[in-house]
Coordinates of C-alpha atoms in Angstrom, one line a residue:
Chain A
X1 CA 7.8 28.3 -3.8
X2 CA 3.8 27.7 -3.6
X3 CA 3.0 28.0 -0.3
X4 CA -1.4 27.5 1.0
X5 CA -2.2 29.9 3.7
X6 CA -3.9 27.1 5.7
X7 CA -1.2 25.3 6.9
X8 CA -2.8 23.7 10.4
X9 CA -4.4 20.9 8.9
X10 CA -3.7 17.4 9.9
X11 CA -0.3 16.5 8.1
X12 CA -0.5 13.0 8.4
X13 CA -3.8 12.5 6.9
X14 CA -4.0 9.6 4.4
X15 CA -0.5 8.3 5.6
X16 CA 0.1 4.2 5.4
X17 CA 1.2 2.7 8.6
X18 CA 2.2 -1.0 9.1
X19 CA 2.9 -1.6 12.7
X20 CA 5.5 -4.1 13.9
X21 CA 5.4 -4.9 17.4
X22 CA 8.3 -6.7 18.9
X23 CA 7.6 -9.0 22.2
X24 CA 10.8 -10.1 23.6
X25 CA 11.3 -12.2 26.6
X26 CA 13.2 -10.8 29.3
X27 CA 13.0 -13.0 32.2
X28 CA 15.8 -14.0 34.5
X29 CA 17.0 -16.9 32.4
X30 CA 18.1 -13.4 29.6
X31 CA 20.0 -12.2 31.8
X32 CA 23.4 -13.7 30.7
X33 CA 22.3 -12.9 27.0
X34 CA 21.1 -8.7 27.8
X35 CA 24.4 -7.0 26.1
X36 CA 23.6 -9.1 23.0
X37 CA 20.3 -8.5 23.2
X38 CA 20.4 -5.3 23.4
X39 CA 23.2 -5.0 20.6
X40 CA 20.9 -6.7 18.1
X41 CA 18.1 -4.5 19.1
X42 CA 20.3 -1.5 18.2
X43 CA 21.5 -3.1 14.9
X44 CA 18.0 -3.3 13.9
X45 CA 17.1 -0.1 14.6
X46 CA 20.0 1.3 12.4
X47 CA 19.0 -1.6 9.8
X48 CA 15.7 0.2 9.7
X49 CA 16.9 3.7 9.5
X50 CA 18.9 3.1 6.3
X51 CA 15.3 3.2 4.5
X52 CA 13.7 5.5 3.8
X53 CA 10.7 3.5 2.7
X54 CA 10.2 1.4 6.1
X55 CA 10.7 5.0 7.5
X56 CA 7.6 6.5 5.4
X57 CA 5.0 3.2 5.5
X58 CA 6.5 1.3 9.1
X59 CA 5.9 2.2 12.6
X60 CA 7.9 -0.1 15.0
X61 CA 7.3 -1.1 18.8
X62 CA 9.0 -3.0 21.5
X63 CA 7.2 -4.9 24.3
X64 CA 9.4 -6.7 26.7
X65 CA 7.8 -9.3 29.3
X66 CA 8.7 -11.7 32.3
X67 CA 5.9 -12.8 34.1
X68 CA 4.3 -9.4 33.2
X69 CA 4.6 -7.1 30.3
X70 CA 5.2 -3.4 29.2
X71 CA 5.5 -1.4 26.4
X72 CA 9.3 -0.4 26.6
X73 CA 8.9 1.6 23.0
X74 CA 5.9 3.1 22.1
X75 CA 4.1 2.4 18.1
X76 CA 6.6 5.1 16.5
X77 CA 8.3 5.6 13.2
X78 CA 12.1 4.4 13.5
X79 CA 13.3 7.8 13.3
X80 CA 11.5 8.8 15.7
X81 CA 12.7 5.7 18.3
X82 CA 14.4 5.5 21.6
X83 CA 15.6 2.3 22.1
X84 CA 16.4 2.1 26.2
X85 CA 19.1 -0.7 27.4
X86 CA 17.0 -3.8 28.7
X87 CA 17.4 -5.3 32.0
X88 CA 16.4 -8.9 32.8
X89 CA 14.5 -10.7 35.9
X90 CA 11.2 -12.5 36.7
X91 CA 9.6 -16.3 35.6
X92 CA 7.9 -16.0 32.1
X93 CA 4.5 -16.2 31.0
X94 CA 3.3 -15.6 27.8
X95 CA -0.2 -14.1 28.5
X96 CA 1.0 -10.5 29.6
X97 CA 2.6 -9.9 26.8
X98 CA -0.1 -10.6 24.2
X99 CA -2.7 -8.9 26.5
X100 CA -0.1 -5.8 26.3
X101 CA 0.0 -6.2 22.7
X102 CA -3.8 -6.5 22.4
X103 CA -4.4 -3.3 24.7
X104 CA -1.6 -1.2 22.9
X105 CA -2.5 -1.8 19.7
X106 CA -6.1 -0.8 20.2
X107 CA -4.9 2.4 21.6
X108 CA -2.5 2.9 18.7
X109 CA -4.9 2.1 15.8
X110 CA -7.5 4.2 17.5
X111 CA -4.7 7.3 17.8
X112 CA -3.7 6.9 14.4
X113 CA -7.4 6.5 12.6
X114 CA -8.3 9.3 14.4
X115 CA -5.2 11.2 13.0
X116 CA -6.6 10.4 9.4
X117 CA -4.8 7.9 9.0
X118 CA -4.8 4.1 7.6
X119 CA -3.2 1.2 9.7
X120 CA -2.7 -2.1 8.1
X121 CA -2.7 -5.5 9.9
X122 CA -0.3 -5.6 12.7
X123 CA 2.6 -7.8 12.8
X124 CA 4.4 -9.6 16.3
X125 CA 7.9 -10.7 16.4
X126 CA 7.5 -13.0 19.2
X127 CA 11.1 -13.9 21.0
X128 CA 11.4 -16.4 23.8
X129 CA 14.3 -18.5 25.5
X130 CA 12.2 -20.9 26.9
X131 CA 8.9 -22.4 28.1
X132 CA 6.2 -20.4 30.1
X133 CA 5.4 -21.4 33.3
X134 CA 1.8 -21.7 32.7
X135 CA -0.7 -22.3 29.6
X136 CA -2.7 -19.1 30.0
X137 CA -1.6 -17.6 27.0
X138 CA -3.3 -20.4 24.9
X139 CA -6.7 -18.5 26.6
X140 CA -5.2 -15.6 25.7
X141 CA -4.7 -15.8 22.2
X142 CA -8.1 -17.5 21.7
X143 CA -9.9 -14.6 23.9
X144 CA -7.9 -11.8 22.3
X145 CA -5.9 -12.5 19.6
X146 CA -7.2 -14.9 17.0
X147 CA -9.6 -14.1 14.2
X148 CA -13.0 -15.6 15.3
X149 CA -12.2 -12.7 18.4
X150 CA -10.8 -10.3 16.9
X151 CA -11.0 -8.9 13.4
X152 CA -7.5 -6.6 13.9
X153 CA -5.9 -9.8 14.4
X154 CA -2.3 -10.0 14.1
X155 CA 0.4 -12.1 11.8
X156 CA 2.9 -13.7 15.0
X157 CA 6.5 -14.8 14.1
X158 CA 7.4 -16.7 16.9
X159 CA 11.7 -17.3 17.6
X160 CA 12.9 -19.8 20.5
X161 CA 15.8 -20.3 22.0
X162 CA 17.8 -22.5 24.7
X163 CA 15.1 -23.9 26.1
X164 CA 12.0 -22.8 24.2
X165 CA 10.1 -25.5 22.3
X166 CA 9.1 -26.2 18.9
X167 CA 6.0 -27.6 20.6
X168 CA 5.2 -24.3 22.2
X169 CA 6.4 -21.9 19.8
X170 CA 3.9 -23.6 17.5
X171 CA 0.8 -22.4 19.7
X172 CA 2.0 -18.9 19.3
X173 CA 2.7 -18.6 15.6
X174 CA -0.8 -17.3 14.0
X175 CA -2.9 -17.4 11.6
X176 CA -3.4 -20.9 9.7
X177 CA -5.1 -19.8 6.9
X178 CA -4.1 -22.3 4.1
X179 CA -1.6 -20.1 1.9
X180 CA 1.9 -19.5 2.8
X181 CA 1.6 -15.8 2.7
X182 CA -1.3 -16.1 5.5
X183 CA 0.2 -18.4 7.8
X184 CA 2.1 -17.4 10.9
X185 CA 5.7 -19.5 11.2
X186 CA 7.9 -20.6 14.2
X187 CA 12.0 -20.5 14.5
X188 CA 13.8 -22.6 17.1
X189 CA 17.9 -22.4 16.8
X190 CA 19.3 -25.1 16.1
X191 CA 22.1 -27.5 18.4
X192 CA 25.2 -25.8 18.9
X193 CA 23.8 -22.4 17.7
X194 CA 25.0 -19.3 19.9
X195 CA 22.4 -17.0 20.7
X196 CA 24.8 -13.9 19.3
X197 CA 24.6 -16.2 16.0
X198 CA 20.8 -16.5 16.5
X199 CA 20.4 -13.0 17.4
X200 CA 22.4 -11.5 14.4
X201 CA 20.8 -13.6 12.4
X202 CA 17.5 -13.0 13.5
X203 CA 18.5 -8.8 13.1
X204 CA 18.9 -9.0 9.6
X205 CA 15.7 -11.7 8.7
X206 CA 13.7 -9.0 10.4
X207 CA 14.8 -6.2 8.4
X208 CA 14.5 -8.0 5.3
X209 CA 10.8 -9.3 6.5
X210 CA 9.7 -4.9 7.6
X211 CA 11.2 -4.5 4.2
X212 CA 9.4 -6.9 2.1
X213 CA 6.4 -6.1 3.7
X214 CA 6.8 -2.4 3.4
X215 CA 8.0 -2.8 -0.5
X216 CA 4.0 -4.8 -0.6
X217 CA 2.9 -1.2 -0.6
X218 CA 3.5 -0.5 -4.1
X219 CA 0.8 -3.7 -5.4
X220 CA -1.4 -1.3 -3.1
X221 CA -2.5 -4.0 -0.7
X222 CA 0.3 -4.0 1.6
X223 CA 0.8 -7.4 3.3
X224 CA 3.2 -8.8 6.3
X225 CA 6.1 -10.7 4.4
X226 CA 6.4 -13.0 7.2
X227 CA 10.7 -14.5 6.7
X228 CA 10.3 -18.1 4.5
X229 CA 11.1 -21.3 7.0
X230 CA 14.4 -21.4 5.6
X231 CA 15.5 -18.5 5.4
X232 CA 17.3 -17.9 9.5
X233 CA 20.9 -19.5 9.5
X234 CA 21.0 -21.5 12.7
X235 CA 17.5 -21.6 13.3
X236 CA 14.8 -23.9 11.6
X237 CA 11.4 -22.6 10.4
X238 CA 8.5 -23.8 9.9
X239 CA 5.0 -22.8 9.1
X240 CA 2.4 -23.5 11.5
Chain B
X1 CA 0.8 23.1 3.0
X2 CA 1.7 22.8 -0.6
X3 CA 5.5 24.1 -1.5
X4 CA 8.2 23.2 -3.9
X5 CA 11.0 21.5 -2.0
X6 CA 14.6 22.8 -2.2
X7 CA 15.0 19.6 -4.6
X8 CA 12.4 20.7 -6.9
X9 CA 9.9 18.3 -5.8
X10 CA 6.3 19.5 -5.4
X11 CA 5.5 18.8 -1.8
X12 CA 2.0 18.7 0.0
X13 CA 2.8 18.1 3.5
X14 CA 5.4 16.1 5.1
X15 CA 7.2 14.5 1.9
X16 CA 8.4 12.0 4.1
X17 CA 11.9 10.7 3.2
X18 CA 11.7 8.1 0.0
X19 CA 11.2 11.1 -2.4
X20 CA 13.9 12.7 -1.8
X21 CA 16.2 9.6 -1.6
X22 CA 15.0 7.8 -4.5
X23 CA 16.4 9.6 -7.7
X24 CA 17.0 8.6 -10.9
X25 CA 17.1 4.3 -10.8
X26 CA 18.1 1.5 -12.3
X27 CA 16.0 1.3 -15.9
X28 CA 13.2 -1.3 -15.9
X29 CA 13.5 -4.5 -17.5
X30 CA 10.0 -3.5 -19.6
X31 CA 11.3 -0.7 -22.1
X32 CA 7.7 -0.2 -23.3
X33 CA 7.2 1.5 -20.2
X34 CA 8.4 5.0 -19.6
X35 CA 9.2 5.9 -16.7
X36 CA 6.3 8.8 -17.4
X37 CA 3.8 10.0 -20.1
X38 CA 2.2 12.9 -20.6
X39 CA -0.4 14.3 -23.2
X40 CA -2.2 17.5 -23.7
X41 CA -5.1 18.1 -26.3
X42 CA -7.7 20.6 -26.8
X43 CA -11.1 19.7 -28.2
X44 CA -14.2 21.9 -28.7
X45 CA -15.3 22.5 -25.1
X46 CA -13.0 21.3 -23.7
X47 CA -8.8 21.3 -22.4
X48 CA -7.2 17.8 -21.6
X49 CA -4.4 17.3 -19.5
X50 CA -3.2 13.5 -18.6
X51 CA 0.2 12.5 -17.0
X52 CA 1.1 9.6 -15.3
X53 CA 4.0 9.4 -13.3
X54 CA 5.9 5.9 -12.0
X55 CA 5.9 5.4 -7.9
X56 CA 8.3 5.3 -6.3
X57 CA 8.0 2.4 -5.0
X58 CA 8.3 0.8 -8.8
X59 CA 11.7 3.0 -9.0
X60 CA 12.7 1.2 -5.9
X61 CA 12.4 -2.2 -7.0
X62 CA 13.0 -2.3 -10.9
X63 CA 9.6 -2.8 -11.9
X64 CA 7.6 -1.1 -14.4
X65 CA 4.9 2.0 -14.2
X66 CA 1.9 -0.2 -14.4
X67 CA -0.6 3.1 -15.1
X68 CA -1.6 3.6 -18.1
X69 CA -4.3 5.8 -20.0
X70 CA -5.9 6.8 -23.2
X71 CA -7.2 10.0 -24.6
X72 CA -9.3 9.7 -28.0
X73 CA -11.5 12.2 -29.7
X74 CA -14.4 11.2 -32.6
X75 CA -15.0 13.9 -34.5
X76 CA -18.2 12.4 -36.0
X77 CA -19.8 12.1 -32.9
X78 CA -18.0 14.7 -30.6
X79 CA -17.7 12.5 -28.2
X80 CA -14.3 13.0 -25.6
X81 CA -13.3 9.1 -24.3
X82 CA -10.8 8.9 -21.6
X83 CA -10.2 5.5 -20.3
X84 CA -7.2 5.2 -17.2
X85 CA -6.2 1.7 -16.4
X86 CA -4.1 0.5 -12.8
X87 CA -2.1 -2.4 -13.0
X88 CA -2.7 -4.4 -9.8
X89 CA 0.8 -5.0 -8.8
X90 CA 0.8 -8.4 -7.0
X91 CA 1.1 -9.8 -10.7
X92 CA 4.2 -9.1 -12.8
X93 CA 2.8 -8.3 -16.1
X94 CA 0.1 -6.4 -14.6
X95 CA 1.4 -2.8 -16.7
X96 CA 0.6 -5.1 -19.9
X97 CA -2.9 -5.7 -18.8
X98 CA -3.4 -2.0 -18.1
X99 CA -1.9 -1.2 -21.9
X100 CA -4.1 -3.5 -23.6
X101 CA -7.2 -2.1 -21.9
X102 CA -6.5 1.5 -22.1
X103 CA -5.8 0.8 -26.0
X104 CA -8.7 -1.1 -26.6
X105 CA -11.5 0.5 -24.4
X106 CA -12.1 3.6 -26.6
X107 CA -12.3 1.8 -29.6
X108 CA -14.7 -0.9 -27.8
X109 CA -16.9 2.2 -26.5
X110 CA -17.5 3.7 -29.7
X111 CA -18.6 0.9 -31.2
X112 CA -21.2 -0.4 -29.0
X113 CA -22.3 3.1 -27.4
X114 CA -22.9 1.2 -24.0
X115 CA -19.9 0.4 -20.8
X116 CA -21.3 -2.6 -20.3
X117 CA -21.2 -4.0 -24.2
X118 CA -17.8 -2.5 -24.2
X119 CA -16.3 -3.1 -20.9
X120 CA -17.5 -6.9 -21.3
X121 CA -15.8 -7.1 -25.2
X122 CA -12.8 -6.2 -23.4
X123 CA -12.7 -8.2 -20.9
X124 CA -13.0 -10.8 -23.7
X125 CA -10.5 -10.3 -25.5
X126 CA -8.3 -9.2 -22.3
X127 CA -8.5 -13.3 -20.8
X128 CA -6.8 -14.3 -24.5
X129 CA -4.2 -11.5 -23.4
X130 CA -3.7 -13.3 -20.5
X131 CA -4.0 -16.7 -22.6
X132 CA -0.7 -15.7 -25.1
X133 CA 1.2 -13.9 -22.1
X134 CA 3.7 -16.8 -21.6
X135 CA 4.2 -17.2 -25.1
X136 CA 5.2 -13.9 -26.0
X137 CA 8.6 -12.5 -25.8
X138 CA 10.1 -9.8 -23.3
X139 CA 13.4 -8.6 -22.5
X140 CA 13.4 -10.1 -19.2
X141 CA 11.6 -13.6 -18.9
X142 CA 9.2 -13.8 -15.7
X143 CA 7.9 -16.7 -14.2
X144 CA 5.6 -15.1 -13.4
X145 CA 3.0 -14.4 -16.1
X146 CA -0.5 -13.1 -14.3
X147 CA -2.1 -9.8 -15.1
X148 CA -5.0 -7.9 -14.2
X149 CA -6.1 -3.7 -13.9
X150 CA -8.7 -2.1 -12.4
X151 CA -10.2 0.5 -15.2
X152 CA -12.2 4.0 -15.0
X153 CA -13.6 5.3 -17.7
X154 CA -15.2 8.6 -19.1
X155 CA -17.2 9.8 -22.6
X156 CA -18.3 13.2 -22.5
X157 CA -20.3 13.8 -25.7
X158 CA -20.4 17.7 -26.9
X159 CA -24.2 18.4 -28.0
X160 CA -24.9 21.7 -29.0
X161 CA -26.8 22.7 -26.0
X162 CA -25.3 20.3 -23.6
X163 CA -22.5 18.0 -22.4
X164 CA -23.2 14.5 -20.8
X165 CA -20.9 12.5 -19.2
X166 CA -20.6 8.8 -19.1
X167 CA -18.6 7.2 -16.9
X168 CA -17.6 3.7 -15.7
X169 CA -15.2 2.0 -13.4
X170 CA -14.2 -1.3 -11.9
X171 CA -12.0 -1.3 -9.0
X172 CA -10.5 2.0 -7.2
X173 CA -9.7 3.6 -10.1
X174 CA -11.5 6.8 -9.5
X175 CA -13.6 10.0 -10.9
X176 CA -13.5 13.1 -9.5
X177 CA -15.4 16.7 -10.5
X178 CA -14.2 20.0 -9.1
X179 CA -15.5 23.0 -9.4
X180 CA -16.0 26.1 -7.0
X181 CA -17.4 23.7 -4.1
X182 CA -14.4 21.6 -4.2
X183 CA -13.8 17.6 -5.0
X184 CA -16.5 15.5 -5.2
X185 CA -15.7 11.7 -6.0
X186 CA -18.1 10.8 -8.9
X187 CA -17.3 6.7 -8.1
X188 CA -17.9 6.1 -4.1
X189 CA -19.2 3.4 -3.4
X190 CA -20.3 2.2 0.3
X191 CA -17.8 -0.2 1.9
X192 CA -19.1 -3.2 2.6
X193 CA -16.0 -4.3 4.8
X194 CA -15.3 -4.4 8.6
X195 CA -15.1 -1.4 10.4
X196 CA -12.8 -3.1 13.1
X197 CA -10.5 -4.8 10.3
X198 CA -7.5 -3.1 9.4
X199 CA -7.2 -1.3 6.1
X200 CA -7.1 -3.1 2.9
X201 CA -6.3 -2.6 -0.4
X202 CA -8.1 -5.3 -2.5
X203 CA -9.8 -4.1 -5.3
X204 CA -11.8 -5.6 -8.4
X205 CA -10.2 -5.8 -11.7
X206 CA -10.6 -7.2 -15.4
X207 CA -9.9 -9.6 -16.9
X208 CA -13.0 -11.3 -14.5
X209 CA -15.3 -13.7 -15.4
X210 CA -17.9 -11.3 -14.8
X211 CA -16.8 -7.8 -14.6
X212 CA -18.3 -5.5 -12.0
X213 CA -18.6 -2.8 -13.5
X214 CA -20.5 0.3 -12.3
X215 CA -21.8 3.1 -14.8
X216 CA -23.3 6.4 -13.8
X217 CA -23.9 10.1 -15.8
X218 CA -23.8 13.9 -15.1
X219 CA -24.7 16.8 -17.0
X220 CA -21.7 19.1 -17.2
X221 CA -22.0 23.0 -17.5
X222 CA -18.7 23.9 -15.8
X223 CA -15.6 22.8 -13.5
X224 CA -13.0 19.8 -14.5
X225 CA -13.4 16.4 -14.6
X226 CA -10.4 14.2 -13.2
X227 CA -10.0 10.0 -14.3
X228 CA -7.6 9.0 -11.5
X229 CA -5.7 6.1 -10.5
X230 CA -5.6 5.6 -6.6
X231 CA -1.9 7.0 -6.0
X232 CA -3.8 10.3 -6.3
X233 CA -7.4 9.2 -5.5
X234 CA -6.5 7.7 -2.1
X235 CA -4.7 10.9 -1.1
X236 CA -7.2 12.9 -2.3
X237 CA -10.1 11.0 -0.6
X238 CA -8.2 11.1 2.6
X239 CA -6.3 14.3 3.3
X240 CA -7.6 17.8 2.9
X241 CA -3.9 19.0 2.7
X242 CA -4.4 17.2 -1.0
X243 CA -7.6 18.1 -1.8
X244 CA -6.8 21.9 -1.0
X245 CA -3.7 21.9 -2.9
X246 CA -4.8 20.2 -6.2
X247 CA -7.9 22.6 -5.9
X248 CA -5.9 25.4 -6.1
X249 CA -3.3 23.8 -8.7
X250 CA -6.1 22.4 -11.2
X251 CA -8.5 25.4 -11.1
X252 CA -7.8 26.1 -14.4
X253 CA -5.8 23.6 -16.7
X254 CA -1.8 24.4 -16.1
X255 CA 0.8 23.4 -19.1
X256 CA 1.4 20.2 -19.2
X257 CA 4.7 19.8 -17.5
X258 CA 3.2 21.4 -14.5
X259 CA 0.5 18.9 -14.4
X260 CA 2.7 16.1 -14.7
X261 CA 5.3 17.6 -11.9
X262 CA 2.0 18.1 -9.7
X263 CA 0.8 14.5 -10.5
X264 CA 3.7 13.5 -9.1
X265 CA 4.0 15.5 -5.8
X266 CA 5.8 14.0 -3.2
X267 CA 3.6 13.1 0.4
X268 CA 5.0 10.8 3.3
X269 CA 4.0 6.9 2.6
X270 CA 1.9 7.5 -0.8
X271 CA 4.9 5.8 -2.8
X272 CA 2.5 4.0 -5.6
X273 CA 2.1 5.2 -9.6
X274 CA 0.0 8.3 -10.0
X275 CA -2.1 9.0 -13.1
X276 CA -4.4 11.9 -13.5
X277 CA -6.4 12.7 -16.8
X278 CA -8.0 16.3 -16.7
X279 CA -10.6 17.9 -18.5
X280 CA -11.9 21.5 -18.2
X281 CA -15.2 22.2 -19.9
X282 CA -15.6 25.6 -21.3

């Protein structure tokens, strides 16, 4: 065995990070759907650990919101995740949790540039069961998130739900940037769906979509592979 | 820290966990492309080493090493040509663009005597590559039929009282020197992108309608030269762990199976093809 006598240097220097951030809704109108939710967050987290290559290149967080927002699971490999049981309450508003985002993320690319290493473009999994109780996140996104704003800006998935909109859930997918691999897409379940069919559904699409994008890595310009519109039984995509 | 994992991988740091979960795969549908190739040469003045080594990322998903390199010698002019091509992996056929340009480079640089003349000949005749591609035949038929590679390039000509060094690149296919001092990277070039934007990996590449390519020359009078791909010249521009390490290892030229094995040390996320041509002046 070789072993270099200066062993404190930074070990992560150079390391690839994509960051996933996860914004689920978890307002009082979840509260009847919390044990599912929950399951489904923990199949994806074991769906994640099985491999090894979304271990190495993706960091994963969770963001939960009502009519305000925290970071329930901090930017962190999935190995390295503690996933705790979510509770529901509160109205819903959409702002707080892409203000959250935009504040956490800062913080987290500024830890990990200044850890040596590189962060790729951020990706939100948005998940809502209805409609926000006011149109401040439209500011939001404008002020924060979108291009013109911000140049970290993020790819947004958006899924809906019960009462969620395709109108809405349209204002939150992101960007529009003409191809399909650079356009943000929304998913609404469709009649008659249950939301432990959406939810399972939506476990393994995510998966797939971390894995895709992580697999990018190799054509060395790793990109978010968002999940294609059709591609979520009982739910219907579309881009934006 | 540098060690050799109970595995036998060659480890710099935190090997993270692909490496030692991918083994042996699945063989690729492209059986011109080895999973790895090595050569080791000695010339007057000079020891060559070259390997290059598939990611593991292209183990994961079936797909071909798309590294590749050349090594040529002309006796009549003394004159060392190393050309190593990278494959830019958003296009399928991307390892048969890389072939064709490693092959034909050396050939197109002692010819003209210029990177420019040659590089642009290339190119050339690289777009009728590109032209036949869906006409030729392959064990596994693609839909998809686009190429492209990003090229670095190096002729060191052995006078009798000196040895000059030409070298060339488009794209992030790098060149490094080491001697005493360290690494320095013989192909930086100031980034023009956002500071606030999140990393990127776009690069140039051949064929293009007009190449950007950058030449530049150094006297040698000791230390190594090192044509890289970026699966070891992102690593090696980023972490000191890496640069400390492959200082140490490639002080003086190891056997080739060494090199190779060293080529392809295992580091947590760096999971792309990694080709490294050597050469120690002496």
């Amino acid at each position: 065995m070789t072993e270099h006598s200066e062993d404190r240097k930074p070990e992560g220097e150079g390391q690839i990070i994509m960051p996933f951030y996860l914004l689920c809704d978890v307002s009082l109108s979840m509260t009847g759907d919390m044990d599912e939710l929950n399951k489904a967050l923990g199949q994806l987290h074991q769906q994640l650990l099985g491999e090894p290559i979304i271990n190495d290149l993706v960091m994963l967080s969770v963001i939960t919101f009502n009519h305000e927002a925290r970071t329930v699971v901090p930017l962190a490999a999935p190995e390295e995740l503690n996933l705790p049981a979510l509770s529901a309450g509160g109205g819903t508003d959409f702002s707080p949790p892409l203000r959250e985002f935009h504040a956490r993320f800062s913080t987290d690319r500024d830890r990990l540039k200044s850890e040596g290493k590189r962060v790729y473009r951020p990706c939100i999994y948005f998940l809502t069961d209805g409609e926000p109780n006011n149109t401040s996140y439209q500011a939001t996104m404008a002020s924060l998130i979108t291009k013109e704003k911000n140049a970290a800006y993020p790819y947004i998935c958006a899924f809906g739900f019960r009462d969620a909109s395709a109108q809405t859930l349209q204002t939150l997918a992101y960007p529009d940037f003409g191809e399909n691999n650079k356009r943000g897409r929304y998913f609404i379940a469709k009649d008659g769906a249950s939301i432990t069919d959406v939810l399972q559904a939506m476990v393994g699409v995510l998966a797939r979509s971390i894995l895709q994008s992580a697999s990018s890595a190799s054509a060395g310009t790793p990109l978010v592979a968002l999940p294609e519109p059709n591609a979520v039984s009982k739910m219907g995509g579309s881009f934006v | 820290m540098a060690a050799l994992s109970e595995t036998g991988l060659v480890v710099i740091g935190d090997p993270g966990r692909t490496a030692a979960a991918i083994g042996p795969c699945a063989p690729t549908y492209f059986p011109d492309s080895a999973d790895h190739e090595l050569t080791e040469c000695a010339v007057p003045g000079a020891q060559v080493r070259a390997a290059s080594v598939r990611g593991l990322m292209h183990r994961h998903k079936r797909e071909p090493r798309q590294d590749r390199f050349s090594v040529v010698y002309d006796d009549a002019t003394s004159t060392l040509v190393i050309v190593v091509c990278d494959g830019v992996g958003e296009f399928a056929l991307s390892q048969e663009a890389a072939a064709f340009v490693a092959l034909d480079t050396p050939r197109a640089y002692l010819m003209h005597r210029d990177w420019h003349a040659a590089v642009a000949e290339v190119n050339r005749r690289l777009a009728d590559v590109v032209d036949c591609a869906p006409h030729r035949t392959r064990l596994l038929t693609t839909p998809d039929h686009g190429m492209a590679t990003t090229l670095a390039a190096v002729a060191i000509h052995f006078g009798q009282t000196e040895r000059l060094a030409s070298i060339a690149w488009a794209g992030d296919t790098s060149v490094w020197f080491l001697d005493k001092g360290g690494w320095a990277s013989l192909t930086d070039e100031k980034s023009d992108g956002d500071r606030e934007a999140p990393d990127s990996g776009r690069v140039q590449a051949l064929p293009a309608v007009s190449p950007r390519l950058t030449v530049a020359q150094m006297e040698l009078t000791d230390g190594a030269l090192f044509v890289t791909t970026d699966g070891i010249g992102n690593p090696l521009r980023d972490a000191e762990q890496v640069r400390d390490a492959l200082a140490e290892w490639w002080a003086t030229p190891p056997d080739v199976f060494t090199f190779a094995r060293q080529v392809g040390f295992a580091r947590k996320s760096h999971l792309d093809d990694r080709t490294a041509v050597g050469v120690w002046v002496s």
